[in-house]
């Protein structure tokens, strides 16, 4: 007989390794292991999500006639690692061969490949662009650009195209229409919530007991844990969120963690949703006039553009990619990333909701917590570990390129053409946080000035040599050069002072 391994982020009935096996003769192994749950301090809700969804999936497989060997984390024979469990069960069942699908993390896949076990690997067809196809596309390119990749994917997938193959609406990208701040009278739709069932409640108790030392709250868990619930979350977004997704994609608001975002990332990343179906549904909603083109295009770009692109970069460049540090940053991650204890209102809101829900939307991750880490010169490994730990949707293949490449520019511009650095003015334009903040966004050097402002200029000054040749930053450096020398000195001093506060372990 053969043994099929199903990992916690592979909960799809279409999984290639499942398709290759026969329920009449073969068996499935699923294991909750300490090694995976603890190698970074994962948010407790993320552990609940994965274990509960695994238990529900095992049930679904059994209902379809599969023999499933399920190892709970508190099983006294549990060896604590995936390789250990595979060895144990292979021996116990006398399995001649182990079938498995490509992993989502280089670390785990490498460990399995080195294990000496008789493994038959299957390509992860849940993604639209295979690792090999991405490598072929990237071949010979010194720098990669998502926009070029995305256009190719639109053509390949036949999405949002006119009959002659040109892009619908005459443009590939409507991003310039997607940067509106939230109008005062527009409320976000109510969030779809899923009440924990008996399985999830049991997992919550277990996680509370074993992982109570991890950062993040557990009680508000309300994510979908089955394919059906994930489908309901998706339908809710199609009905209430998608139409405004484009316009307010970059907006942030006090006390509004989700706005018009879909919240599907966790369900999608663990296999409960199918990306092809999502794209078809969005295209259909646009064709039927239910959503505007800028919303449909913006959403499809995230899925077949950014999502597939970062995965491609990850597998192309690992394991070296994880060690890159273009700016030579060495600063420790401030404690307030783990507590939300800061007077910076935008940071406190983004970190607070992250600890409460395991969720922040893209612009909060990129332009608030990410922007601060970039400007403050945090060591890439430290900030990458934070993002991997605290978000419910975080898996190395997607978290690492987003953090190390997009946010920290630690790959020197391989993934994105310029660092996403911004002063407090950007956050003021896109949110209402500054009105509720103890700092003043219109000040730069004073004691109550917004820390983002001086740190922004400090960042540009200290990395001038590396960044000033970048044409996309030419205007910014012209503005810096127009600044009076005394003012520039003041800004530098204020930046130094803020960094010294961080180094002394004092919250800003
Ligand atoms: P929506 O805003 O509704 O977007 C729809 C979908 O598009 C998302 O669910 C996601 O699947 C996809 N998507 C959008 N942007 C990206 C992107 N840049 N990369 C990959 N997919 C994208 N996403 C993760 O799934 N896991 C992570 O660990 C993760 N870490 C991130 C770290 C940083 C520093 C940044 C800047 C972004 C990160 N992202 C990550 C991407 C993005 O922020 C999340 O996918 C998104 O916020 C999830 O919320 P949502 O489902 O409501 O997304
Ligand atoms: Fe954030 Fe600065 Fe605005 Fe305060 S003033 S909310 S720190 S951008």
JSON list of C-alpha atoms in Angstrom, two decimals, residues 3-195:
[
{"chain": "A", "resi": 3, "resn": "UNK", "atom": "CA", "xyz": [0.72, 6.35, 2.24]},
{"chain": "A", "resi": 4, "resn": "UNK", "atom": "CA", "xyz": [-0.45, 9.85, 1.30]},
{"chain": "A", "resi": 5, "resn": "UNK", "atom": "CA", "xyz": [0.61, 12.83, 3.39]},
{"chain": "A", "resi": 6, "resn": "UNK", "atom": "CA", "xyz": [-1.81, 15.76, 3.67]},
{"chain": "A", "resi": 7, "resn": "UNK", "atom": "CA", "xyz": [-0.31, 18.82, 5.35]},
{"chain": "A", "resi": 8, "resn": "UNK", "atom": "CA", "xyz": [-2.29, 21.45, 7.24]},
{"chain": "A", "resi": 9, "resn": "UNK", "atom": "CA", "xyz": [-2.17, 23.91, 4.34]},
{"chain": "A", "resi": 10, "resn": "UNK", "atom": "CA", "xyz": [-3.19, 21.30, 1.74]},
{"chain": "A", "resi": 11, "resn": "UNK", "atom": "CA", "xyz": [-6.84, 20.76, 2.63]},
{"chain": "A", "resi": 12, "resn": "UNK", "atom": "CA", "xyz": [-8.21, 20.37, -0.88]},
{"chain": "A", "resi": 13, "resn": "UNK", "atom": "CA", "xyz": [-10.02, 17.36, -2.30]},
{"chain": "A", "resi": 14, "resn": "UNK", "atom": "CA", "xyz": [-8.32, 18.19, -5.59]},
{"chain": "A", "resi": 15, "resn": "UNK", "atom": "CA", "xyz": [-4.85, 17.79, -4.08]},
{"chain": "A", "resi": 16, "resn": "UNK", "atom": "CA", "xyz": [-2.66, 15.99, -6.66]},
{"chain": "A", "resi": 17, "resn": "UNK", "atom": "CA", "xyz": [-1.28, 13.49, -4.13]},
{"chain": "A", "resi": 18, "resn": "UNK", "atom": "CA", "xyz": [-4.85, 12.49, -3.23]},
{"chain": "A", "resi": 19, "resn": "UNK", "atom": "CA", "xyz": [-5.74, 12.12, -6.88]},
{"chain": "A", "resi": 20, "resn": "UNK", "atom": "CA", "xyz": [-2.77, 9.78, -7.36]},
{"chain": "A", "resi": 21, "resn": "UNK", "atom": "CA", "xyz": [-3.91, 7.40, -4.60]},
{"chain": "A", "resi": 22, "resn": "UNK", "atom": "CA", "xyz": [-6.71, 4.87, -4.34]},
{"chain": "A", "resi": 23, "resn": "UNK", "atom": "CA", "xyz": [-8.97, 4.85, -1.25]},
{"chain": "A", "resi": 24, "resn": "UNK", "atom": "CA", "xyz": [-9.50, 1.10, -1.70]},
{"chain": "A", "resi": 25, "resn": "UNK", "atom": "CA", "xyz": [-5.82, 0.27, -1.00]},
{"chain": "A", "resi": 26, "resn": "UNK", "atom": "CA", "xyz": [-4.01, 3.35, 0.22]},
{"chain": "A", "resi": 27, "resn": "UNK", "atom": "CA", "xyz": [-4.15, 5.40, 3.43]},
{"chain": "A", "resi": 28, "resn": "UNK", "atom": "CA", "xyz": [-3.79, 9.05, 4.37]},
{"chain": "A", "resi": 29, "resn": "UNK", "atom": "CA", "xyz": [-1.69, 10.47, 7.17]},
{"chain": "A", "resi": 30, "resn": "UNK", "atom": "CA", "xyz": [-2.47, 13.80, 8.82]},
{"chain": "A", "resi": 31, "resn": "UNK", "atom": "CA", "xyz": [-0.52, 14.95, 11.87]},
{"chain": "A", "resi": 32, "resn": "UNK", "atom": "CA", "xyz": [-0.64, 17.94, 14.20]},
{"chain": "A", "resi": 33, "resn": "UNK", "atom": "CA", "xyz": [3.00, 18.38, 15.25]},
{"chain": "A", "resi": 34, "resn": "UNK", "atom": "CA", "xyz": [4.77, 20.65, 17.73]},
{"chain": "A", "resi": 35, "resn": "UNK", "atom": "CA", "xyz": [7.65, 21.22, 15.30]},
{"chain": "A", "resi": 36, "resn": "UNK", "atom": "CA", "xyz": [5.34, 23.06, 12.89]},
{"chain": "A", "resi": 37, "resn": "UNK", "atom": "CA", "xyz": [3.20, 24.78, 15.51]},
{"chain": "A", "resi": 38, "resn": "UNK", "atom": "CA", "xyz": [6.14, 26.19, 17.44]},
{"chain": "A", "resi": 39, "resn": "UNK", "atom": "CA", "xyz": [9.03, 27.04, 15.11]},
{"chain": "A", "resi": 40, "resn": "UNK", "atom": "CA", "xyz": [7.81, 30.63, 15.28]},
{"chain": "A", "resi": 41, "resn": "UNK", "atom": "CA", "xyz": [5.34, 31.79, 17.97]},
{"chain": "A", "resi": 42, "resn": "UNK", "atom": "CA", "xyz": [2.28, 31.48, 15.71]},
{"chain": "A", "resi": 43, "resn": "UNK", "atom": "CA", "xyz": [-0.82, 33.44, 16.66]},
{"chain": "A", "resi": 44, "resn": "UNK", "atom": "CA", "xyz": [-3.04, 31.04, 18.66]},
{"chain": "A", "resi": 45, "resn": "UNK", "atom": "CA", "xyz": [-5.92, 31.63, 16.19]},
{"chain": "A", "resi": 46, "resn": "UNK", "atom": "CA", "xyz": [-3.70, 30.46, 13.35]},
{"chain": "A", "resi": 47, "resn": "UNK", "atom": "CA", "xyz": [-3.00, 27.20, 15.18]},
{"chain": "A", "resi": 48, "resn": "UNK", "atom": "CA", "xyz": [-6.73, 26.83, 15.89]},
{"chain": "A", "resi": 49, "resn": "UNK", "atom": "CA", "xyz": [-7.54, 27.47, 12.23]},
{"chain": "A", "resi": 50, "resn": "UNK", "atom": "CA", "xyz": [-5.09, 24.89, 10.91]},
{"chain": "A", "resi": 51, "resn": "UNK", "atom": "CA", "xyz": [-5.84, 22.13, 13.46]},
{"chain": "A", "resi": 52, "resn": "UNK", "atom": "CA", "xyz": [-9.60, 22.61, 13.30]},
{"chain": "A", "resi": 53, "resn": "UNK", "atom": "CA", "xyz": [-9.65, 22.72, 9.50]},
{"chain": "A", "resi": 54, "resn": "UNK", "atom": "CA", "xyz": [-7.44, 19.59, 9.44]},
{"chain": "A", "resi": 55, "resn": "UNK", "atom": "CA", "xyz": [-9.85, 17.74, 11.73]},
{"chain": "A", "resi": 56, "resn": "UNK", "atom": "CA", "xyz": [-12.83, 18.76, 9.59]},
{"chain": "A", "resi": 57, "resn": "UNK", "atom": "CA", "xyz": [-10.97, 17.75, 6.45]},
{"chain": "A", "resi": 58, "resn": "UNK", "atom": "CA", "xyz": [-10.08, 14.33, 7.90]},
{"chain": "A", "resi": 59, "resn": "UNK", "atom": "CA", "xyz": [-13.78, 13.84, 8.56]},
{"chain": "A", "resi": 60, "resn": "UNK", "atom": "CA", "xyz": [-14.62, 14.82, 4.96]},
{"chain": "A", "resi": 61, "resn": "UNK", "atom": "CA", "xyz": [-12.05, 12.34, 3.65]},
{"chain": "A", "resi": 62, "resn": "UNK", "atom": "CA", "xyz": [-13.43, 9.52, 5.80]},
{"chain": "A", "resi": 63, "resn": "UNK", "atom": "CA", "xyz": [-16.94, 10.29, 4.53]},
{"chain": "A", "resi": 64, "resn": "UNK", "atom": "CA", "xyz": [-15.54, 9.77, 1.03]},
{"chain": "A", "resi": 65, "resn": "UNK", "atom": "CA", "xyz": [-14.20, 6.36, 1.93]},
{"chain": "A", "resi": 66, "resn": "UNK", "atom": "CA", "xyz": [-10.59, 7.16, 2.78]},
{"chain": "A", "resi": 67, "resn": "UNK", "atom": "CA", "xyz": [-8.74, 5.48, 5.59]},
{"chain": "A", "resi": 68, "resn": "UNK", "atom": "CA", "xyz": [-7.25, 8.42, 7.50]},
{"chain": "A", "resi": 69, "resn": "UNK", "atom": "CA", "xyz": [-4.65, 8.09, 10.27]},
{"chain": "A", "resi": 70, "resn": "UNK", "atom": "CA", "xyz": [-5.00, 11.31, 12.20]},
{"chain": "A", "resi": 71, "resn": "UNK", "atom": "CA", "xyz": [-2.44, 12.17, 14.90]},
{"chain": "A", "resi": 72, "resn": "UNK", "atom": "CA", "xyz": [-3.64, 14.84, 17.35]},
{"chain": "A", "resi": 73, "resn": "UNK", "atom": "CA", "xyz": [-1.03, 17.03, 18.99]},
{"chain": "A", "resi": 74, "resn": "UNK", "atom": "CA", "xyz": [-1.71, 15.53, 22.43]},
{"chain": "A", "resi": 75, "resn": "UNK", "atom": "CA", "xyz": [-1.28, 11.92, 21.26]},
{"chain": "A", "resi": 76, "resn": "UNK", "atom": "CA", "xyz": [1.38, 10.43, 23.55]},
{"chain": "A", "resi": 77, "resn": "UNK", "atom": "CA", "xyz": [3.06, 8.66, 20.58]},
{"chain": "A", "resi": 78, "resn": "UNK", "atom": "CA", "xyz": [3.28, 11.85, 18.52]},
{"chain": "A", "resi": 79, "resn": "UNK", "atom": "CA", "xyz": [6.96, 12.35, 17.59]},
{"chain": "A", "resi": 80, "resn": "UNK", "atom": "CA", "xyz": [6.49, 16.10, 17.12]},
{"chain": "A", "resi": 81, "resn": "UNK", "atom": "CA", "xyz": [7.71, 16.34, 13.51]},
{"chain": "A", "resi": 82, "resn": "UNK", "atom": "CA", "xyz": [6.31, 15.53, 10.08]},
{"chain": "A", "resi": 83, "resn": "UNK", "atom": "CA", "xyz": [9.32, 13.40, 9.17]},
{"chain": "A", "resi": 84, "resn": "UNK", "atom": "CA", "xyz": [9.06, 11.54, 12.49]},
{"chain": "A", "resi": 85, "resn": "UNK", "atom": "CA", "xyz": [5.37, 10.78, 11.91]},
{"chain": "A", "resi": 86, "resn": "UNK", "atom": "CA", "xyz": [6.00, 9.62, 8.35]},
{"chain": "A", "resi": 87, "resn": "UNK", "atom": "CA", "xyz": [8.71, 7.21, 9.58]},
{"chain": "A", "resi": 88, "resn": "UNK", "atom": "CA", "xyz": [6.49, 5.89, 12.37]},
{"chain": "A", "resi": 89, "resn": "UNK", "atom": "CA", "xyz": [3.43, 5.31, 10.18]},
{"chain": "A", "resi": 90, "resn": "UNK", "atom": "CA", "xyz": [5.33, 3.97, 7.21]},
{"chain": "A", "resi": 91, "resn": "UNK", "atom": "CA", "xyz": [6.81, 1.30, 9.43]},
{"chain": "A", "resi": 92, "resn": "UNK", "atom": "CA", "xyz": [3.55, 0.60, 11.20]},
{"chain": "A", "resi": 93, "resn": "UNK", "atom": "CA", "xyz": [1.54, 0.21, 7.98]},
{"chain": "A", "resi": 94, "resn": "UNK", "atom": "CA", "xyz": [4.33, -1.30, 5.89]},
{"chain": "A", "resi": 95, "resn": "UNK", "atom": "CA", "xyz": [3.87, 1.38, 3.23]},
{"chain": "A", "resi": 96, "resn": "UNK", "atom": "CA", "xyz": [6.10, 0.94, 0.18]},
{"chain": "A", "resi": 97, "resn": "UNK", "atom": "CA", "xyz": [5.83, 4.53, -0.95]},
{"chain": "A", "resi": 98, "resn": "UNK", "atom": "CA", "xyz": [4.79, 7.95, 0.33]},
{"chain": "A", "resi": 99, "resn": "UNK", "atom": "CA", "xyz": [2.92, 10.34, -1.96]},
{"chain": "A", "resi": 100, "resn": "UNK", "atom": "CA", "xyz": [2.94, 14.05, -1.17]},
{"chain": "A", "resi": 101, "resn": "UNK", "atom": "CA", "xyz": [2.39, 17.44, -2.76]},
{"chain": "A", "resi": 102, "resn": "UNK", "atom": "CA", "xyz": [5.00, 20.23, -2.92]},
{"chain": "A", "resi": 103, "resn": "UNK", "atom": "CA", "xyz": [5.20, 22.05, 0.42]},
{"chain": "A", "resi": 104, "resn": "UNK", "atom": "CA", "xyz": [4.51, 25.73, 1.12]},
{"chain": "A", "resi": 105, "resn": "UNK", "atom": "CA", "xyz": [7.77, 26.19, 3.01]},
{"chain": "A", "resi": 106, "resn": "UNK", "atom": "CA", "xyz": [11.31, 25.54, 1.82]},
{"chain": "A", "resi": 107, "resn": "UNK", "atom": "CA", "xyz": [12.36, 24.51, 5.35]},
{"chain": "A", "resi": 108, "resn": "UNK", "atom": "CA", "xyz": [9.85, 21.66, 5.53]},
{"chain": "A", "resi": 109, "resn": "UNK", "atom": "CA", "xyz": [10.28, 20.51, 1.94]},
{"chain": "A", "resi": 110, "resn": "UNK", "atom": "CA", "xyz": [14.06, 20.46, 2.32]},
{"chain": "A", "resi": 111, "resn": "UNK", "atom": "CA", "xyz": [13.77, 18.40, 5.51]},
{"chain": "A", "resi": 112, "resn": "UNK", "atom": "CA", "xyz": [11.53, 15.90, 3.75]},
{"chain": "A", "resi": 113, "resn": "UNK", "atom": "CA", "xyz": [13.75, 15.65, 0.68]},
{"chain": "A", "resi": 114, "resn": "UNK", "atom": "CA", "xyz": [16.75, 14.99, 2.93]},
{"chain": "A", "resi": 115, "resn": "UNK", "atom": "CA", "xyz": [14.92, 12.41, 5.06]},
{"chain": "A", "resi": 116, "resn": "UNK", "atom": "CA", "xyz": [15.78, 9.36, 2.97]},
{"chain": "A", "resi": 117, "resn": "UNK", "atom": "CA", "xyz": [12.10, 8.31, 2.92]},
{"chain": "A", "resi": 118, "resn": "UNK", "atom": "CA", "xyz": [10.71, 6.86, -0.35]},
{"chain": "A", "resi": 119, "resn": "UNK", "atom": "CA", "xyz": [8.83, 9.99, -1.46]},
{"chain": "A", "resi": 120, "resn": "UNK", "atom": "CA", "xyz": [6.87, 10.56, -4.66]},
{"chain": "A", "resi": 121, "resn": "UNK", "atom": "CA", "xyz": [6.34, 14.27, -5.15]},
{"chain": "A", "resi": 122, "resn": "UNK", "atom": "CA", "xyz": [3.41, 15.88, -6.94]},
{"chain": "A", "resi": 123, "resn": "UNK", "atom": "CA", "xyz": [3.25, 19.40, -8.32]},
{"chain": "A", "resi": 124, "resn": "UNK", "atom": "CA", "xyz": [0.91, 21.70, -6.39]},
{"chain": "A", "resi": 125, "resn": "UNK", "atom": "CA", "xyz": [-1.72, 22.36, -9.04]},
{"chain": "A", "resi": 126, "resn": "UNK", "atom": "CA", "xyz": [-3.65, 24.67, -6.71]},
{"chain": "A", "resi": 127, "resn": "UNK", "atom": "CA", "xyz": [-1.39, 27.39, -8.11]},
{"chain": "A", "resi": 128, "resn": "UNK", "atom": "CA", "xyz": [-1.83, 28.60, -11.67]},
{"chain": "A", "resi": 129, "resn": "UNK", "atom": "CA", "xyz": [1.88, 29.08, -12.38]},
{"chain": "A", "resi": 130, "resn": "UNK", "atom": "CA", "xyz": [4.14, 26.15, -11.57]},
{"chain": "A", "resi": 131, "resn": "UNK", "atom": "CA", "xyz": [7.58, 26.68, -10.06]},
{"chain": "A", "resi": 132, "resn": "UNK", "atom": "CA", "xyz": [9.10, 25.56, -13.37]},
{"chain": "A", "resi": 133, "resn": "UNK", "atom": "CA", "xyz": [6.95, 27.89, -15.50]},
{"chain": "A", "resi": 134, "resn": "UNK", "atom": "CA", "xyz": [7.89, 30.83, -13.28]},
{"chain": "A", "resi": 135, "resn": "UNK", "atom": "CA", "xyz": [11.59, 29.96, -13.53]},
{"chain": "A", "resi": 136, "resn": "UNK", "atom": "CA", "xyz": [11.26, 29.90, -17.35]},
{"chain": "A", "resi": 137, "resn": "UNK", "atom": "CA", "xyz": [9.56, 33.32, -17.30]},
{"chain": "A", "resi": 138, "resn": "UNK", "atom": "CA", "xyz": [12.25, 34.77, -15.00]},
{"chain": "A", "resi": 139, "resn": "UNK", "atom": "CA", "xyz": [15.18, 33.35, -16.94]},
{"chain": "A", "resi": 140, "resn": "UNK", "atom": "CA", "xyz": [17.56, 36.04, -18.19]},
{"chain": "A", "resi": 141, "resn": "UNK", "atom": "CA", "xyz": [15.80, 38.87, -16.29]},
{"chain": "A", "resi": 142, "resn": "UNK", "atom": "CA", "xyz": [18.03, 40.69, -13.84]},
{"chain": "A", "resi": 143, "resn": "UNK", "atom": "CA", "xyz": [15.07, 42.26, -12.05]},
{"chain": "A", "resi": 144, "resn": "UNK", "atom": "CA", "xyz": [11.55, 40.92, -12.09]},
{"chain": "A", "resi": 145, "resn": "UNK", "atom": "CA", "xyz": [8.43, 43.06, -12.39]},
{"chain": "A", "resi": 146, "resn": "UNK", "atom": "CA", "xyz": [5.03, 41.88, -11.25]},
{"chain": "A", "resi": 147, "resn": "UNK", "atom": "CA", "xyz": [3.23, 43.92, -13.91]},
{"chain": "A", "resi": 148, "resn": "UNK", "atom": "CA", "xyz": [4.92, 42.02, -16.77]},
{"chain": "A", "resi": 149, "resn": "UNK", "atom": "CA", "xyz": [4.23, 38.69, -15.12]},
{"chain": "A", "resi": 150, "resn": "UNK", "atom": "CA", "xyz": [0.62, 39.66, -14.49]},
{"chain": "A", "resi": 151, "resn": "UNK", "atom": "CA", "xyz": [-0.10, 40.58, -18.11]},
{"chain": "A", "resi": 152, "resn": "UNK", "atom": "CA", "xyz": [1.20, 37.20, -19.19]},
{"chain": "A", "resi": 153, "resn": "UNK", "atom": "CA", "xyz": [-1.04, 35.50, -16.62]},
{"chain": "A", "resi": 154, "resn": "UNK", "atom": "CA", "xyz": [-4.12, 37.44, -17.76]},
{"chain": "A", "resi": 155, "resn": "UNK", "atom": "CA", "xyz": [-3.51, 36.22, -21.31]},
{"chain": "A", "resi": 156, "resn": "UNK", "atom": "CA", "xyz": [-2.74, 32.67, -20.24]},
{"chain": "A", "resi": 157, "resn": "UNK", "atom": "CA", "xyz": [-5.83, 32.43, -18.03]},
{"chain": "A", "resi": 158, "resn": "UNK", "atom": "CA", "xyz": [-8.06, 34.31, -20.48]},
{"chain": "A", "resi": 159, "resn": "UNK", "atom": "CA", "xyz": [-9.33, 36.69, -17.80]},
{"chain": "A", "resi": 160, "resn": "UNK", "atom": "CA", "xyz": [-10.83, 40.14, -18.48]},
{"chain": "A", "resi": 161, "resn": "UNK", "atom": "CA", "xyz": [-9.92, 40.08, -22.16]},
{"chain": "A", "resi": 162, "resn": "UNK", "atom": "CA", "xyz": [-11.69, 41.47, -25.22]},
{"chain": "A", "resi": 163, "resn": "UNK", "atom": "CA", "xyz": [-12.30, 38.96, -28.05]},
{"chain": "A", "resi": 164, "resn": "UNK", "atom": "CA", "xyz": [-9.14, 40.22, -29.82]},
{"chain": "A", "resi": 165, "resn": "UNK", "atom": "CA", "xyz": [-7.02, 39.45, -26.73]},
{"chain": "A", "resi": 166, "resn": "UNK", "atom": "CA", "xyz": [-6.61, 43.07, -25.63]},
{"chain": "A", "resi": 167, "resn": "UNK", "atom": "CA", "xyz": [-7.38, 43.96, -22.00]},
{"chain": "A", "resi": 168, "resn": "UNK", "atom": "CA", "xyz": [-11.00, 44.74, -21.08]},
{"chain": "A", "resi": 169, "resn": "UNK", "atom": "CA", "xyz": [-11.56, 48.48, -20.73]},
{"chain": "A", "resi": 170, "resn": "UNK", "atom": "CA", "xyz": [-8.42, 49.28, -22.73]},
{"chain": "A", "resi": 171, "resn": "UNK", "atom": "CA", "xyz": [-5.88, 48.98, -19.88]},
{"chain": "A", "resi": 172, "resn": "UNK", "atom": "CA", "xyz": [-4.22, 46.13, -18.00]},
{"chain": "A", "resi": 173, "resn": "UNK", "atom": "CA", "xyz": [-4.21, 47.94, -14.69]},
{"chain": "A", "resi": 174, "resn": "UNK", "atom": "CA", "xyz": [-6.66, 50.38, -13.07]},
{"chain": "A", "resi": 175, "resn": "UNK", "atom": "CA", "xyz": [-4.63, 50.96, -9.93]},
{"chain": "A", "resi": 176, "resn": "UNK", "atom": "CA", "xyz": [-4.69, 54.73, -10.28]},
{"chain": "A", "resi": 177, "resn": "UNK", "atom": "CA", "xyz": [-8.48, 54.56, -9.64]},
{"chain": "A", "resi": 178, "resn": "UNK", "atom": "CA", "xyz": [-7.95, 52.41, -6.56]},
{"chain": "A", "resi": 179, "resn": "UNK", "atom": "CA", "xyz": [-6.47, 54.87, -4.08]},
{"chain": "A", "resi": 180, "resn": "UNK", "atom": "CA", "xyz": [-9.46, 56.69, -2.70]},
{"chain": "A", "resi": 181, "resn": "UNK", "atom": "CA", "xyz": [-9.70, 57.54, 1.00]},
{"chain": "A", "resi": 182, "resn": "UNK", "atom": "CA", "xyz": [-12.90, 56.41, 2.67]},
{"chain": "A", "resi": 183, "resn": "UNK", "atom": "CA", "xyz": [-15.70, 59.00, 2.47]},
{"chain": "A", "resi": 184, "resn": "UNK", "atom": "CA", "xyz": [-17.11, 59.93, 5.88]},
{"chain": "A", "resi": 185, "resn": "UNK", "atom": "CA", "xyz": [-20.61, 58.58, 5.20]},
{"chain": "A", "resi": 186, "resn": "UNK", "atom": "CA", "xyz": [-19.56, 55.17, 3.83]},
{"chain": "A", "resi": 187, "resn": "UNK", "atom": "CA", "xyz": [-19.66, 52.29, 6.32]},
{"chain": "A", "resi": 188, "resn": "UNK", "atom": "CA", "xyz": [-17.96, 48.95, 5.77]},
{"chain": "A", "resi": 189, "resn": "UNK", "atom": "CA", "xyz": [-20.21, 45.91, 5.29]},
{"chain": "A", "resi": 190, "resn": "UNK", "atom": "CA", "xyz": [-20.85, 43.71, 8.34]},
{"chain": "A", "resi": 191, "resn": "UNK", "atom": "CA", "xyz": [-18.30, 40.92, 8.61]},
{"chain": "A", "resi": 192, "resn": "UNK", "atom": "CA", "xyz": [-19.21, 37.28, 7.98]},
{"chain": "A", "resi": 193, "resn": "UNK", "atom": "CA", "xyz": [-18.55, 35.37, 11.19]},
{"chain": "A", "resi": 194, "resn": "UNK", "atom": "CA", "xyz": [-18.49, 31.63, 11.79]},
{"chain": "A", "resi": 195, "resn": "UNK", "atom": "CA", "xyz": [-19.43, 30.39, 15.24]}
]
